[in-house]
XYZ file of C-alpha atoms in Angstrom:
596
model
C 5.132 320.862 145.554
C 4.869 317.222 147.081
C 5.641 314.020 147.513
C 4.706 311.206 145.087
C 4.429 307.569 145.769
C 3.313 304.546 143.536
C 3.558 300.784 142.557
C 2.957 299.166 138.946
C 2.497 295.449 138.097
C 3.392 295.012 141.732
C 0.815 293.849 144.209
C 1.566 296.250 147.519
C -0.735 296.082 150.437
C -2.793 298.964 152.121
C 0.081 299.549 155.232
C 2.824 299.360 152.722
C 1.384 302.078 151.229
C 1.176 304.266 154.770
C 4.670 303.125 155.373
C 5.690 304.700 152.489
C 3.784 307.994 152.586
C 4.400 308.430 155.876
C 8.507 308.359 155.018
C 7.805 311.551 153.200
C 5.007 313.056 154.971
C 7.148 316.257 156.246
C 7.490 317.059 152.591
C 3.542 317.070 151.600
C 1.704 318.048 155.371
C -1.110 319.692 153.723
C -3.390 316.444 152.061
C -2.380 313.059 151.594
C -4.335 310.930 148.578
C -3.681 307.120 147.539
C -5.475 305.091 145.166
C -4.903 301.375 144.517
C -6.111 298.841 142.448
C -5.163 295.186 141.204
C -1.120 295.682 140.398
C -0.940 299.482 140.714
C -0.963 302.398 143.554
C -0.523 305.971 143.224
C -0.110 308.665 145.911
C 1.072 311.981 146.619
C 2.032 313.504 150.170
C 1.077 317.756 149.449
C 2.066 320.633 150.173
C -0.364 323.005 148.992
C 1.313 325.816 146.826
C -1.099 326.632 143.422
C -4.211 326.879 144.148
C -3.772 325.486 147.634
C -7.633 325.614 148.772
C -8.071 322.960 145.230
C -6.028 320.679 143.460
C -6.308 317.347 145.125
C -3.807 314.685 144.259
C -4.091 312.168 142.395
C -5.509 314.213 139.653
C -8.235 312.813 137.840
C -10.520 314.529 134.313
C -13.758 313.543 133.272
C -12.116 314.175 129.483
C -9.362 311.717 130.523
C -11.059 308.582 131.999
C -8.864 306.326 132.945
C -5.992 308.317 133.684
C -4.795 309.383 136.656
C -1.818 311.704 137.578
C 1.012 313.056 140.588
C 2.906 315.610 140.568
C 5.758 316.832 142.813
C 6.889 320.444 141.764
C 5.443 323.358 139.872
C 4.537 323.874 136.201
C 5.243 327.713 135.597
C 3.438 327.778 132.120
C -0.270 325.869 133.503
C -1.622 328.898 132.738
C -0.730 329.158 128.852
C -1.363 324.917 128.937
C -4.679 324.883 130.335
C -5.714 327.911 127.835
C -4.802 325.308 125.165
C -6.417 322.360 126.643
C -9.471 324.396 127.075
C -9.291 325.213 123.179
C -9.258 321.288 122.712
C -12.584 320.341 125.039
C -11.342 319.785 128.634
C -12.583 321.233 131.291
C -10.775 321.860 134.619
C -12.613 322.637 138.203
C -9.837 324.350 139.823
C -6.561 326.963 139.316
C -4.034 324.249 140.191
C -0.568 323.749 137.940
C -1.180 319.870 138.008
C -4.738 319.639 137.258
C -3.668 319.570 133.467
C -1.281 316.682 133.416
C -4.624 314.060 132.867
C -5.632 316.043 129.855
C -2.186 317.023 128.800
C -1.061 313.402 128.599
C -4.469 312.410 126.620
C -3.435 314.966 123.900
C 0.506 313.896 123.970
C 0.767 310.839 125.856
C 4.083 309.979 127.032
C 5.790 312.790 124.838
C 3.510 315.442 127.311
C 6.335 316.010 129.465
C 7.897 318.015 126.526
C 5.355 320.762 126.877
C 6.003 320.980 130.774
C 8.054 324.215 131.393
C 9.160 323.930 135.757
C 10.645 321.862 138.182
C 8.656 318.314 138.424
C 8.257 314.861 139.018
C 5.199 313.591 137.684
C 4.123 310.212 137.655
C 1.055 308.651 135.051
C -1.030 305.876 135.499
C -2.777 305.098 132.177
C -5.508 302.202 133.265
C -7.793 303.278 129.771
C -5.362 301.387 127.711
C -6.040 297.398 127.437
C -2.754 297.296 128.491
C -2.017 299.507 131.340
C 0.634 302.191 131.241
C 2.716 304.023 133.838
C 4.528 307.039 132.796
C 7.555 308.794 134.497
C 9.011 312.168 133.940
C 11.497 314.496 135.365
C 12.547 318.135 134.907
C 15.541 318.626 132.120
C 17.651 319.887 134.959
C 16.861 317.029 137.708
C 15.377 319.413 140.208
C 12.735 317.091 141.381
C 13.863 313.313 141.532
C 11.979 310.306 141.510
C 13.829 306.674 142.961
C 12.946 303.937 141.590
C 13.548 299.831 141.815
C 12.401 297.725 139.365
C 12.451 293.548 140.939
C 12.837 290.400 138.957
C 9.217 290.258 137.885
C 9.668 293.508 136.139
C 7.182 295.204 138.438
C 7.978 298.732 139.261
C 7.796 301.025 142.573
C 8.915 304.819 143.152
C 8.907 307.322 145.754
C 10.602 311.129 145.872
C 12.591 310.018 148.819
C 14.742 306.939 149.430
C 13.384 306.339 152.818
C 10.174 306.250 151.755
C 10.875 303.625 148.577
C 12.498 301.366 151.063
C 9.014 300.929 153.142
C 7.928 298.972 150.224
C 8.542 295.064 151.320
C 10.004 294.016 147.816
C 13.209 296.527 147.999
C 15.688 295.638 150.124
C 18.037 298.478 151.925
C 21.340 296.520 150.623
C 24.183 298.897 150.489
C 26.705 298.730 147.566
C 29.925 297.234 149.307
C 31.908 300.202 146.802
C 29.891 303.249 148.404
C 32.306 304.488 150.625
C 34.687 304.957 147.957
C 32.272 306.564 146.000
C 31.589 309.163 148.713
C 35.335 310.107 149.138
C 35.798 309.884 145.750
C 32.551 312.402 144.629
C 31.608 313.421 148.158
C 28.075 311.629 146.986
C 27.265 308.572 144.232
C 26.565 310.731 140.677
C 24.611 309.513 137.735
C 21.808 306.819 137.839
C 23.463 304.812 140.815
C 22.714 305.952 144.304
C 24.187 304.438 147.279
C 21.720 300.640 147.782
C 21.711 298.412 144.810
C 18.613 298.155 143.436
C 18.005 301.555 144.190
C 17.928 303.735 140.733
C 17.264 307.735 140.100
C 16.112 309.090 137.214
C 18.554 311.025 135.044
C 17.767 314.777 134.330
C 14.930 315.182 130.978
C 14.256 311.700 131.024
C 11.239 309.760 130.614
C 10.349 306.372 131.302
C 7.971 304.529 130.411
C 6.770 300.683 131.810
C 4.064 298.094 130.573
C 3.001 294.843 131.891
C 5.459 292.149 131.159
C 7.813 294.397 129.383
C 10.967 296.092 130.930
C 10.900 299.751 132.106
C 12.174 301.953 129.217
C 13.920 304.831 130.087
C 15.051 307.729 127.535
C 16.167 311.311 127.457
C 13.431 313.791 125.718
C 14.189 315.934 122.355
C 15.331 319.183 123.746
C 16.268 318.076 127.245
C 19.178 320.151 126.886
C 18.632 323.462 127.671
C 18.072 324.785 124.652
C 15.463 327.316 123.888
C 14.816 330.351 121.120
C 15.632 332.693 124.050
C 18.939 332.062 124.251
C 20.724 335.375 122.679
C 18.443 336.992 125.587
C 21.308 339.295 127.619
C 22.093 338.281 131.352
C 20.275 340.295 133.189
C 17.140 340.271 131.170
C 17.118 336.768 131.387
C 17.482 336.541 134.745
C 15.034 339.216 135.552
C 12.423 337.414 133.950
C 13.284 333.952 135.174
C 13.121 335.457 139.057
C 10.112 337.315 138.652
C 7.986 334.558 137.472
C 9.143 332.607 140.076
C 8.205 335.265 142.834
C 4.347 333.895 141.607
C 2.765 331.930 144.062
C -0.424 331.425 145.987
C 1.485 331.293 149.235
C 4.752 333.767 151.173
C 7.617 333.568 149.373
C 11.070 334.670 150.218
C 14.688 334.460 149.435
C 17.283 333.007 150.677
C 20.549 335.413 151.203
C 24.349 334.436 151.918
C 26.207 337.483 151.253
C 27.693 335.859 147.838
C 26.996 336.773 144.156
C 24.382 334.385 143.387
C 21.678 334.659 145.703
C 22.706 338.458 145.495
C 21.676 338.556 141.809
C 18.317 336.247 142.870
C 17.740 338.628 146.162
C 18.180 341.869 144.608
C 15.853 340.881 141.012
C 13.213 339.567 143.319
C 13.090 342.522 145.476
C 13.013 344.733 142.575
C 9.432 342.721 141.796
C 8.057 342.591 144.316
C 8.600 346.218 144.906
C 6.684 346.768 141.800
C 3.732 345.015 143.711
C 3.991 347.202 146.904
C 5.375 344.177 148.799
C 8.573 343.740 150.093
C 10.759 340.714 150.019
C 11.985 339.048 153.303
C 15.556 337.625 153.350
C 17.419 334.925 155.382
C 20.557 334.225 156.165
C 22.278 331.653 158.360
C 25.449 331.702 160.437
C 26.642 330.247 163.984
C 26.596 331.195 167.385
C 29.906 332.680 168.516
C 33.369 333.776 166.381
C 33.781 331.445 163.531
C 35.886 332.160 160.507
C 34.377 333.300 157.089
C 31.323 334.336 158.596
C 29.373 336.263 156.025
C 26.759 338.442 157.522
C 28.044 342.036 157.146
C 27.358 340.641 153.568
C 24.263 339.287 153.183
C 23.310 342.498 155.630
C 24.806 344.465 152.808
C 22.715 342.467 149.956
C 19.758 343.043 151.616
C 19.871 346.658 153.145
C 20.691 347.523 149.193
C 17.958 345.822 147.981
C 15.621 346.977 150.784
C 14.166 343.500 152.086
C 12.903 342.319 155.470
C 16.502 340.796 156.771
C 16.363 337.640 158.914
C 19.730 336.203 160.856
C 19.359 333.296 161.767
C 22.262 331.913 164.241
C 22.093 328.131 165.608
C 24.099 326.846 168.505
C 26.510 325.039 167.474
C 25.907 322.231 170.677
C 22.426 321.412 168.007
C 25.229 320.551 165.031
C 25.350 316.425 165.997
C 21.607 316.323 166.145
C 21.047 317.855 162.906
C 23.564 315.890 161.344
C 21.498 312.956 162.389
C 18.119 314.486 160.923
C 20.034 315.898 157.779
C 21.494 312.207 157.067
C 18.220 310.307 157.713
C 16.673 312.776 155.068
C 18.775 313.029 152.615
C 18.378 309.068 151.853
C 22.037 308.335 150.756
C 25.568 309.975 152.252
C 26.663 313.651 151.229
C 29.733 314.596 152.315
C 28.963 317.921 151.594
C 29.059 319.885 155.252
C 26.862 322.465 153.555
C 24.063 320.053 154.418
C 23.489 320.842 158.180
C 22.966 324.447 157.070
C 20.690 324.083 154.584
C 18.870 321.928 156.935
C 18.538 324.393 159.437
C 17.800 328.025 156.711
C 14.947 325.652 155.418
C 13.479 325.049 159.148
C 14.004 328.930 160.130
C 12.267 329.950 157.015
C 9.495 327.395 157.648
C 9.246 328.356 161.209
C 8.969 332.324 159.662
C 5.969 331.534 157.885
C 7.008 331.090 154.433
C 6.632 328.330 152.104
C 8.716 328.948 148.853
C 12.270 330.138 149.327
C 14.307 331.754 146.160
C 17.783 330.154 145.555
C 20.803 331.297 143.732
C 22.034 327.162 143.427
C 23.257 326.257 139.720
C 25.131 329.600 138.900
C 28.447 328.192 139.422
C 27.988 325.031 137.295
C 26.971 326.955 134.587
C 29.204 330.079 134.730
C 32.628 328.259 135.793
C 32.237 329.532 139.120
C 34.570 326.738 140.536
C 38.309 327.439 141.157
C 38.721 323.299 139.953
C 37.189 324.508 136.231
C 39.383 327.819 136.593
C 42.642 325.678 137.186
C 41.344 322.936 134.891
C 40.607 325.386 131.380
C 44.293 326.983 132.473
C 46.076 323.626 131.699
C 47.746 324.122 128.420
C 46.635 322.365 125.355
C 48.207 318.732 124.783
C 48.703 318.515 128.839
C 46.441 316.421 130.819
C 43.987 318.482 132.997
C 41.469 315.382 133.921
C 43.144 313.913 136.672
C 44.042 317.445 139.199
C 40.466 318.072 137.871
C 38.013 314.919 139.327
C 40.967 314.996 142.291
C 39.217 318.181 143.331
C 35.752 316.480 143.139
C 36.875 314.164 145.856
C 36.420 314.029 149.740
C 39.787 312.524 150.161
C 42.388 312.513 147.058
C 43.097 309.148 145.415
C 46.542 308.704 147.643
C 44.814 309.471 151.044
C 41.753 306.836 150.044
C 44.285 304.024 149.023
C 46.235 304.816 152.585
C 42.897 304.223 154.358
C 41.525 301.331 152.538
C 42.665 298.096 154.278
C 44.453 295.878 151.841
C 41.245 293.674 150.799
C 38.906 296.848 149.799
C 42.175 298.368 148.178
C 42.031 295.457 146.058
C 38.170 295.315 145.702
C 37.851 298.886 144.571
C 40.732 298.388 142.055
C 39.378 295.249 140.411
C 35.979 297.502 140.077
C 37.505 300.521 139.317
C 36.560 303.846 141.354
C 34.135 306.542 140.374
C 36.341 308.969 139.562
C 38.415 306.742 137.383
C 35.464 306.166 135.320
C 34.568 310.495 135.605
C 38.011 310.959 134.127
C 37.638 308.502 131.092
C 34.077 309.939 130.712
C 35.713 313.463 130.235
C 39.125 311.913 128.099
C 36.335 310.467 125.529
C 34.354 313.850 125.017
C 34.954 315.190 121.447
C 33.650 318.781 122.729
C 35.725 321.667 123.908
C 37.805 321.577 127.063
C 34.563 324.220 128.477
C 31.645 322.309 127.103
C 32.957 319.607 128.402
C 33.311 320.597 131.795
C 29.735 322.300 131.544
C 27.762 319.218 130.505
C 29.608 316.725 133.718
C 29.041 320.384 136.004
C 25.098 320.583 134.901
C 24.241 317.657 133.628
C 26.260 314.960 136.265
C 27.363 316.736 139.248
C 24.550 319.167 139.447
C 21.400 317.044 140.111
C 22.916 314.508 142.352
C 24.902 316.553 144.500
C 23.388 319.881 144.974
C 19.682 319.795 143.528
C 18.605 316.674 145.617
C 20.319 317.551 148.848
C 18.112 321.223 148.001
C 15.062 318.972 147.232
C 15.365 316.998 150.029
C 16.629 319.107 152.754
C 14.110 322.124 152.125
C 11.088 319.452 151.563
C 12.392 318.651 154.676
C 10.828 321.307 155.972
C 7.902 321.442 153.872
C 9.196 324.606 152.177
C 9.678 324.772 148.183
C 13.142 326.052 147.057
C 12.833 327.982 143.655
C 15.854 328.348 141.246
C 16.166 331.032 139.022
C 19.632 330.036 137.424
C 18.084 326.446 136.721
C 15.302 327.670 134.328
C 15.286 326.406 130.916
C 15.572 329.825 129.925
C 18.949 330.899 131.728
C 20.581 327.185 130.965
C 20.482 328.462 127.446
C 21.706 332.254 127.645
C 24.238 330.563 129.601
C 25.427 328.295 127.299
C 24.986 330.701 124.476
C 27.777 332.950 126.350
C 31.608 333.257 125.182
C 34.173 331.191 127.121
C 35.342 334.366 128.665
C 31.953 335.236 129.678
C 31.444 331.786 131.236
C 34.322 331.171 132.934
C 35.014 332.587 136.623
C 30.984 334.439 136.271
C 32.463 337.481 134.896
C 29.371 337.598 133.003
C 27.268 337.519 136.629
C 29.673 339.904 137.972
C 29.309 342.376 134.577
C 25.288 341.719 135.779
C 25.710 342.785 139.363
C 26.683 345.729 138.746
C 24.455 348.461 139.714
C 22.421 346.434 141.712
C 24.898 344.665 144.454
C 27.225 346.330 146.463
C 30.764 346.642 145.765
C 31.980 344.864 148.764
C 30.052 341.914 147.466
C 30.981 341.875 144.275
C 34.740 342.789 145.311
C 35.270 339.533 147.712
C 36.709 336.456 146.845
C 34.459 333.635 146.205
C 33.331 331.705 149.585
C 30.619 328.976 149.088
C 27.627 328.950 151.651
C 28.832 325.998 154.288
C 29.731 325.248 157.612
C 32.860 325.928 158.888
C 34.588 322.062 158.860
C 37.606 322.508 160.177
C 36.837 325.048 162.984
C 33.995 323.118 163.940
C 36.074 319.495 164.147
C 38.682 321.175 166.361
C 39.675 320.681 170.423
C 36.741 321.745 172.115
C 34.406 321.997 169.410
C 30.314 320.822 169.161
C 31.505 318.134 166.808
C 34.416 316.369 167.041
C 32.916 314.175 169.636
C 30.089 312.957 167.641
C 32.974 312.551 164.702
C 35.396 310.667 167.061
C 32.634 308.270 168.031
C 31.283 307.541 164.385
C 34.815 306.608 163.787
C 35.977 304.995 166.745
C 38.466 301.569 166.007
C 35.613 299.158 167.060
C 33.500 300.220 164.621
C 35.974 300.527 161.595
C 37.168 297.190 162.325
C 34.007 295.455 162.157
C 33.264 297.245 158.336
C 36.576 295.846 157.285
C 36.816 298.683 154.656
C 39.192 300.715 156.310
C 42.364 300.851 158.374
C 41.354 301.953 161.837
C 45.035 303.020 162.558
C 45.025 305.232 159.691
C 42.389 307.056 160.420
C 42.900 307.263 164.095
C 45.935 308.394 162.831
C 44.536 311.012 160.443
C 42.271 312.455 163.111
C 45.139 312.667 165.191
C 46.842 315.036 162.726
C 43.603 317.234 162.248
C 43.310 318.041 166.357
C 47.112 318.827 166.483
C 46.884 320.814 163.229
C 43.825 321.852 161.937
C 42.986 321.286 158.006
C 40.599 321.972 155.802
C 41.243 319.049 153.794
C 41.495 316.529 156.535
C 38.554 317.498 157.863
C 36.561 316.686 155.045
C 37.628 313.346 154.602
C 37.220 313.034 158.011
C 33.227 314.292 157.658
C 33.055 312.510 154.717
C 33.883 309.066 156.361
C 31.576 309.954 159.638
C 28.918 310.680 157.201
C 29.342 306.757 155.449
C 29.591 305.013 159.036
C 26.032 307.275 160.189
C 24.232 306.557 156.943
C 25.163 302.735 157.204
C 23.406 303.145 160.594
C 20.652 304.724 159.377
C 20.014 302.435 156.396
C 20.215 299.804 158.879
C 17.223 301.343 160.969
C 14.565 301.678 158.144
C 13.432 298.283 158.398
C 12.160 299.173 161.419
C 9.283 301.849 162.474
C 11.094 305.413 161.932
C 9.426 308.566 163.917
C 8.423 310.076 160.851
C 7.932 313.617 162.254
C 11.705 314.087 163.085
């Protein structure tokens, strides 16, 4: 697991290059390797997790001059790859996942990402070739990302972190005027598109491909879709066998635990493994300092006292909250309105701070079982009724009315000329010629997934130089899943059919609570954060953006303190978030202390 960095048909200088890697350096502490030559650089930032004593990055092969190779991530089937390379004539020094890619490309070329089963971001620099070649490739789910910008001259440059792309001189931090609409209208920019123009993300199972005076070509792989010959395989088998390969590493690894059915099903599979290996599994679990509502740890205590792990609690004080909203905004490159940030932030730092280095996760279960109550409500609309609109409203920060009673006048206008994200979700979903369920599945997994949940993971727990596994994102378990019934899909029942026997049955009796921090307590009278909220907002600085009405949300704060609300609260977070990130963004020209 690292960082990656690089530069083609782009002349970038030696500081540029330190700039960059040290943007990202939290997420790779353990080596740091760059190589440059005339119009191309390639780096990687690691952390050392396969093989960690060997495996320096970039990866070069005496059977593969000429080619050199990054990864970020982890390639679960290097063993059965390098067994076949072997067959062919390479020869490899060391045990590491990503000392393959040189020789794995030189068979393949840019179709070698195909044969890649993990989470990874791999980058290719083909200099054997009289015309130089870089290659790009992601994971079919999006798990690792790599940001790109491609300038006028066609030249290319790419990090694993915004921050970190922006240190190069030739991309400018130039924020699109419609991103605060997007992030009350999808709580974070979805797709391709992040939050700076310019800025670009590749789209889950793609690969692109650049060459000297020719644009960058990007395209989705053959089979990027989750499908597999495993996927009649039964629930639990599948996910037995997806968690227990990923309990493999060369380092601690550990799960993390919030008293819901997901990372349950993860906690208690991964227990049972490692119990079969006279080790036992350690377990954490985050909540707050003091009485908050839906705390959950009688439930993760139950989770893990069932499956017999090594339970850690870990409680922050709430008076840290506005500083790690700071470090959890400056990190994750582009607003989130997602609260759930600031505690993923700080699980990723306690488990770092334990000792460990990969941390189990139970993210993706809901987008692919219909864990949402917005997909429940949405597949109980009748046929011939329209069930798009309630649907993408639910997606939002703020619903359509409350945004248009915020915007001033001007960006009313502006947004309406350019039409909002979540106009353009619902034709998306209007056009598909799928099933109502399908249809929902591919924008849940293939949209929603990566951009909002599996890069705030990425980032935040790279954050803390600790590697978050997910079981439920495996090739394998994207197809059982989709091979499932609609009944079996829909609400988890068949995750809850799965848990039985090995959760308890207060878990798998309570109503469905997502891992996050409690908003609306936590912006009340008195609270850790309403003053840092209050000032993010304040009149002054509303009137200078000219995007919103200053009244209206003095107004809508107002309303919150008087009479708490979920709902309010998170456009009210969602906002604060936009005005800190624009302050942020607006920093990284300047020298950032890298280390917070």
């Amino acid at each position: 697991m690292c960082r990656i960095l690089g530069s083609f048909a782009a002349g970038v200088t030696a500081p540029e290059l330190d700039a960059v890697s040290g943007r990202q350096r939290h997420g790779g502490p353990d080596e740091r390797g760059v190589l440059s030559g005339r119009g191309w650089s390639l780096g990687c930032d690691r952390l050392a997790v396969t093989d960690p004593g060997h495996g320096s990055q970039p990866y070069r092969l005496r059977t593969a001059p000429g080619v050199l190779a990054v990864l970020n991530g982890e390639i679960y089937n290097h063993r059965e790859l390098r067994r076949r390379l072997s067959a062919r004539g390479h020869r490899f020094d060391d045990l590491c996942d990503g000392s393959l890619l040189p020789a794995l490309y030189m068979e393949y070329g840019p179709e070698f990402a195909a044969h890649l089963d993990g989470m990874f971001a791999v980058a290719v620099l083909d200099l054997g070739r009289p015309r130089p070649r870089l290659v790009l490739a992601v994971d079919d789910m999006g798990m690792k990302p790599i940001h790109y910008h491609v300038s006028g001259d066609g030249s290319v440059r790419f990090a694993s972190e915004i921050p970190a792309l922006l240190a190069f001189d030739a991309v400018p931090a130039d924020i699109r005027e419609e991103s605060l609409d997007s992030v009350l209208a999808t709580k974070t920019p979805l797709g391709t598109e992040t939050a700076l123009r310019g800025v670009h993300v590749l789209p889950p199972g793609a690969t692109a491909v650049a060459s000297p005076g020719s644009v960058l070509r990007i395209g989705r792989r053959a089979g990027a879709d989750g499908r597999s010959p495993h996927a009649g395989t039964g629930v639990l088998e599948t996910l037995r066998h997806e968690t227990a390969r990923l309990t493999a590493a060369d380092v601690p690894v550990c799960a993390v635990t919030s008293g819901g059915l997901d990372s349950g099903l993860v906690t208690a599979l991964a227990a049972e493994e490692l119990h079969g290996e006279d080790r036992q599994l350690h377990t954490f679990h985050l909540g707050y300092q003091g009485r908050w509502p839906d705390a959950e740890h009688t439930y993760a205590r139950a989770v893990a006292n069932r499956a017999g792990t090594v339970h850690h609690r870990v409680d922050i004080d709430p008076a840290e909250l506005a500083s790690l909203l700071t470090r959890t905004v400056r990190h994750l490159g582009q607003p989130n309105a997602d609260p759930i940030a600031l505690s993923t932030y700080a699980l990723f730092r306690a488990v770092r701070e334990a000792g460990f280095t990969v941390a189990l996760t139970g993210d993706g279960a809901d987008e692919l079982f219909g864990g949402y109550d917005r997909v429940r409500r949405a597949m109980e609309v009748p046929d011939g009724q329209d069930w798009t609109a309630a649907y993408v409203d639910a997606l939002a920060a703020a619903p359509r009315l409350l945004r248009h009673h915020l915007y001033t006048p001007a960006y009313r206008a502006f947004i309406n000329d350019l039409g909002s994200d979540s106009d353009r979700i619902a034709a998306r979903l209007r056009r598909s010629t799928g099933d109502r369920l399908s249809t929902l599945s591919e924008f849940e997994t293939g949209c929603r997934l990566p951009a909002y949940h599996l890069r705030r993971v990425d980032h935040l727990s790279m954050a803390c130089a600790v590697e978050a596994r997910m079981p439920f994102c495996q090739p394998a378990t994207v197809a059982m899943a989709r091979s499932r019934s609609a009944g079996e899909r829909t609400g988890k029942r068949a995750l809850y059919e799965a848990g039985r026997g090995l959760l308890p049955a207060t878990v798998l009796r309570r109503p469905k609570q997502p891992f996050t921090l409690p908003l609306a307590a936590m912006l009340a009278p008195g609270s850790p954060l309403l003053e840092s909220v209050r000032e993010l907002l304040s009149p002054a600085k509303l009137a200078q953006d000219g995007r919103l009405r200053p009244d209206r949300v003095q107004a809508l704060l107002a309303r919150h303190i008087d009479h708490p609300s979920a709902s309010d609260a998170l456009a009210l977070w969602a906002i604060a978030v936009h005005e800190l990130w624009t302050e942020v963004v607006q920093g990284l020209r300047r020298p950032v202390d890298c280390a917070a």
